[in-house]
């Protein structure tokens, strides 16, 4: 993976192997003849970081062309530049250019308080880790309905499986919690999401 193209505050979650990822030249046609700029505008949501969306979509196209993607229309972006009081997880359908889910999401308790500013791949760091992930199986465990995540960026998030980084629901990711404490609760590094939309987002 080419780490120099990553933003210092974004997680990409897609159902692919990203080992062949490379940067693409300026604004090529991406899907059905539409450009990156057009597809971003079609989403009608400026809270989604433009550059993050472009990087994610470029990666999707490269991997789709290589036959490495099972679901070519879906990508999830978590933008940790936004505070935990805002919906900063975006599930995007790239065929229809719509955001099909938008949600609160927690960051690791040692990544920061209201904002995430520190990230780590280390064991027991209790921080979020940046980069690209592939989705694993859904299962029911100690955190309820959850989904395995495999980090594919060496040195950035490749310890995710060893750290038991998974997507799961949590009662502390809610507007009730935010109203009481001024921020969402924090995890041990997992992208925890509201319990009432957890299974829908994972599925």
Short mmCIF file of C-alpha atoms in Angstrom, two decimals:
data_model
loop_
_atom_site.label_atom_id
_atom_site.label_comp_id
_atom_site.label_asym_id
_atom_site.label_seq_id
_atom_site.Cartn_x
_atom_site.Cartn_y
_atom_site.Cartn_z
CA UNK A 1 0.00 0.00 0.00
CA UNK A 2 1.14 3.57 -0.73
CA UNK A 3 0.88 5.34 2.60
CA UNK A 4 1.71 8.77 1.18
CA UNK A 5 -1.79 9.04 -0.32
CA UNK A 6 -3.61 8.49 2.96
CA UNK A 7 -5.22 11.34 4.85
CA UNK A 8 -4.14 11.50 8.51
CA UNK A 9 -7.71 11.16 9.75
CA UNK A 10 -9.57 8.67 7.59
CA UNK A 11 -10.41 4.98 7.73
CA UNK A 12 -11.62 3.18 4.61
CA UNK A 13 -13.52 -0.09 4.99
CA UNK A 14 -14.14 -2.11 1.86
CA UNK A 15 -14.69 -5.76 0.97
CA UNK A 16 -11.51 -6.18 -1.03
CA UNK A 17 -7.82 -7.02 -0.95
CA UNK A 18 -5.90 -3.76 -1.29
CA UNK A 19 -2.36 -5.02 -1.74
CA UNK A 20 -2.32 -3.85 -5.38
CA UNK A 21 -3.56 -0.33 -4.62
CA UNK A 22 -1.86 2.51 -6.50
CA UNK A 23 -2.65 6.18 -6.93
CA UNK A 24 -4.45 7.28 -10.09
CA UNK A 25 -3.77 10.35 -12.23
CA UNK A 26 -5.95 13.43 -12.26
CA UNK A 27 -9.74 12.95 -12.12
CA UNK A 28 -10.21 10.06 -14.58
CA UNK A 29 -13.67 8.75 -15.45
CA UNK A 30 -14.61 6.40 -12.64
CA UNK A 31 -17.99 4.73 -13.17
CA UNK A 32 -20.30 4.94 -16.19
CA UNK A 33 -18.31 7.86 -17.60
CA UNK A 34 -18.73 10.09 -14.54
CA UNK A 35 -15.75 11.90 -13.05
CA UNK A 36 -14.72 11.92 -9.41
CA UNK A 37 -15.85 15.52 -9.04
CA UNK A 38 -19.27 14.78 -10.48
CA UNK A 39 -19.79 11.70 -8.32
CA UNK A 40 -18.88 13.62 -5.17
CA UNK A 41 -21.32 16.40 -6.03
CA UNK A 42 -24.03 13.80 -6.66
CA UNK A 43 -23.83 12.70 -3.02
CA UNK A 44 -25.18 16.10 -1.85
CA UNK A 45 -23.33 15.96 1.46
CA UNK A 46 -20.43 18.30 2.00
CA UNK A 47 -19.76 16.89 5.48
CA UNK A 48 -18.05 13.98 3.70
CA UNK A 49 -14.43 14.90 3.06
CA UNK A 50 -13.94 15.36 -0.70
CA UNK A 51 -10.39 14.04 -0.80
CA UNK A 52 -11.27 11.01 1.30
CA UNK A 53 -14.08 10.13 -1.08
CA UNK A 54 -11.84 10.50 -4.11
CA UNK A 55 -9.13 8.24 -2.66
CA UNK A 56 -11.68 5.61 -1.68
CA UNK A 57 -13.34 5.64 -5.10
CA UNK A 58 -10.03 5.50 -6.96
CA UNK A 59 -9.05 2.48 -4.92
CA UNK A 60 -12.39 0.82 -5.61
CA UNK A 61 -12.00 1.23 -9.37
CA UNK A 62 -8.45 -0.08 -9.47
CA UNK A 63 -9.40 -3.13 -7.49
CA UNK A 64 -12.61 -3.70 -9.43
CA UNK A 65 -10.62 -3.61 -12.68
CA UNK A 66 -8.29 -6.20 -11.17
CA UNK A 67 -11.22 -8.43 -10.25
CA UNK A 68 -10.47 -8.25 -6.53
CA UNK A 69 -13.75 -6.82 -5.28
CA UNK A 70 -16.81 -8.89 -4.42
CA UNK A 71 -19.16 -5.95 -3.99
CA UNK A 72 -18.04 -3.25 -6.38
CA UNK A 73 -20.60 -0.68 -5.31
CA UNK A 74 -19.95 -0.27 -1.57
CA UNK A 75 -17.36 1.62 0.44
CA UNK A 76 -17.43 2.85 4.02
CA UNK A 77 -15.47 5.93 5.10
CA UNK A 78 -14.88 6.98 8.70
CA UNK A 79 -13.65 10.58 8.97
CA UNK A 80 -11.94 11.05 12.32
CA UNK A 81 -11.29 14.72 11.63
CA UNK A 82 -14.89 15.26 12.75
CA UNK A 83 -15.79 15.22 16.46
CA UNK A 84 -17.54 12.19 17.93
CA UNK A 85 -20.73 14.23 18.34
CA UNK A 86 -21.19 14.26 14.54
CA UNK A 87 -22.13 11.49 12.16
CA UNK A 88 -18.76 10.66 10.63
CA UNK A 89 -19.26 7.15 9.26
CA UNK A 90 -20.52 7.07 5.68
CA UNK A 91 -21.66 3.94 3.84
CA UNK A 92 -21.74 4.82 0.16
CA UNK A 93 -23.33 3.12 -2.83
CA UNK A 94 -21.04 4.00 -5.73
CA UNK A 95 -23.50 2.77 -8.37
CA UNK A 96 -26.27 5.15 -7.36
CA UNK A 97 -24.04 7.87 -5.84
CA UNK A 98 -25.98 7.92 -2.59
CA UNK A 99 -25.02 7.72 1.05
CA UNK A 100 -27.08 4.77 2.27
CA UNK A 101 -26.00 5.01 5.91
CA UNK A 102 -24.58 7.85 7.97
CA UNK A 103 -23.81 7.25 11.62
CA UNK A 104 -22.05 8.21 14.79
CA UNK A 105 -18.94 6.13 15.42
CA UNK A 106 -16.56 5.93 18.39
CA UNK A 107 -12.79 6.24 18.39
CA UNK A 108 -10.31 4.65 20.79
CA UNK A 109 -10.18 6.08 24.30
CA UNK A 110 -6.47 6.93 23.97
CA UNK A 111 -6.98 8.59 20.58
CA UNK A 112 -8.54 11.63 22.19
CA UNK A 113 -11.57 13.00 23.99
CA UNK A 114 -14.08 14.77 21.71
CA UNK A 115 -11.69 14.60 18.74
CA UNK A 116 -9.38 11.79 17.67
CA UNK A 117 -5.83 13.09 17.28
CA UNK A 118 -3.63 10.10 18.11
CA UNK A 119 -3.59 6.82 16.21
CA UNK A 120 -1.70 3.60 16.74
CA UNK A 121 -1.21 0.09 15.41
CA UNK A 122 0.35 -1.13 18.68
CA UNK A 123 -1.07 -3.84 20.90
CA UNK A 124 -2.90 -2.51 23.98
CA UNK A 125 -2.67 1.07 22.70
CA UNK A 126 -6.46 1.53 22.94
CA UNK A 127 -6.16 3.90 19.98
CA UNK A 128 -7.84 3.83 16.59
CA UNK A 129 -5.72 2.86 13.60
CA UNK A 130 -5.90 4.51 10.18
CA UNK A 131 -5.82 3.05 6.69
CA UNK A 132 -7.71 0.55 4.57
CA UNK A 133 -9.51 -2.45 6.04
CA UNK A 134 -11.29 -5.38 4.48
CA UNK A 135 -14.49 -6.65 6.01
CA UNK A 136 -14.56 -10.07 7.61
CA UNK A 137 -17.38 -12.28 8.83
CA UNK A 138 -20.19 -11.12 11.06
CA UNK A 139 -20.62 -13.01 14.32
CA UNK A 140 -22.22 -12.80 17.75
CA UNK A 141 -19.78 -12.38 20.63
CA UNK A 142 -19.18 -10.48 23.84
CA UNK A 143 -20.15 -7.18 22.19
CA UNK A 144 -23.22 -8.66 20.51
CA UNK A 145 -23.54 -8.64 16.74
CA UNK A 146 -20.08 -7.72 15.42
CA UNK A 147 -17.94 -7.83 12.29
CA UNK A 148 -14.31 -8.80 11.93
CA UNK A 149 -11.99 -6.28 10.27
CA UNK A 150 -8.61 -6.96 8.72
CA UNK A 151 -6.17 -4.07 8.39
CA UNK A 152 -4.12 -4.31 5.22
CA UNK A 153 -1.65 -1.43 5.69
CA UNK A 154 1.66 -2.63 7.08
CA UNK A 155 2.70 -0.57 10.07
CA UNK A 156 -0.59 1.34 10.12
CA UNK A 157 -3.33 -1.18 10.91
CA UNK A 158 -2.04 -4.69 10.19
CA UNK A 159 -2.34 -5.62 13.88
CA UNK A 160 -6.11 -5.10 13.79
CA UNK A 161 -6.92 -8.81 13.95
CA UNK A 162 -4.43 -9.40 16.78
CA UNK A 163 -5.89 -6.41 18.62
CA UNK A 164 -9.43 -7.78 18.14
CA UNK A 165 -10.48 -4.63 16.31
CA UNK A 166 -14.05 -5.24 15.18
CA UNK A 167 -17.13 -3.21 14.34
CA UNK A 168 -19.79 -3.59 17.02
CA UNK A 169 -22.69 -1.80 18.62
CA UNK A 170 -22.39 0.14 21.87
CA UNK A 171 -24.88 2.00 24.05
CA UNK A 172 -22.27 4.70 24.65
CA UNK A 173 -22.46 5.73 21.00
CA UNK A 174 -25.75 7.61 21.16
CA UNK A 175 -27.16 11.12 21.37
CA UNK A 176 -28.34 10.37 24.92
CA UNK A 177 -24.72 9.71 25.95
CA UNK A 178 -23.54 12.80 24.04
CA UNK A 179 -26.14 14.97 25.76
CA UNK A 180 -24.96 13.76 29.17
CA UNK A 181 -21.18 13.81 28.64
CA UNK A 182 -20.59 16.22 25.74
CA UNK A 183 -19.08 13.51 23.52
CA UNK A 184 -19.68 9.94 22.47
CA UNK A 185 -18.15 7.19 24.54
CA UNK A 186 -14.88 5.66 23.47
CA UNK A 187 -13.75 2.13 22.68
CA UNK A 188 -10.49 0.20 22.98
CA UNK A 189 -9.83 1.05 19.32
CA UNK A 190 -12.88 -0.47 17.66
CA UNK A 191 -15.18 1.60 15.43
CA UNK A 192 -18.19 1.13 17.71
CA UNK A 193 -21.52 2.32 16.33
CA UNK A 194 -25.02 2.86 17.78
CA UNK A 195 -26.70 -0.36 18.86
CA UNK A 196 -29.95 0.52 17.11
CA UNK A 197 -28.31 0.57 13.66
CA UNK A 198 -25.47 -1.85 14.31
CA UNK A 199 -26.78 -4.90 12.49
CA UNK A 200 -28.14 -2.87 9.58
CA UNK A 201 -24.78 -1.19 8.98
CA UNK A 202 -22.77 -4.40 9.36
CA UNK A 203 -25.06 -6.35 7.04
#
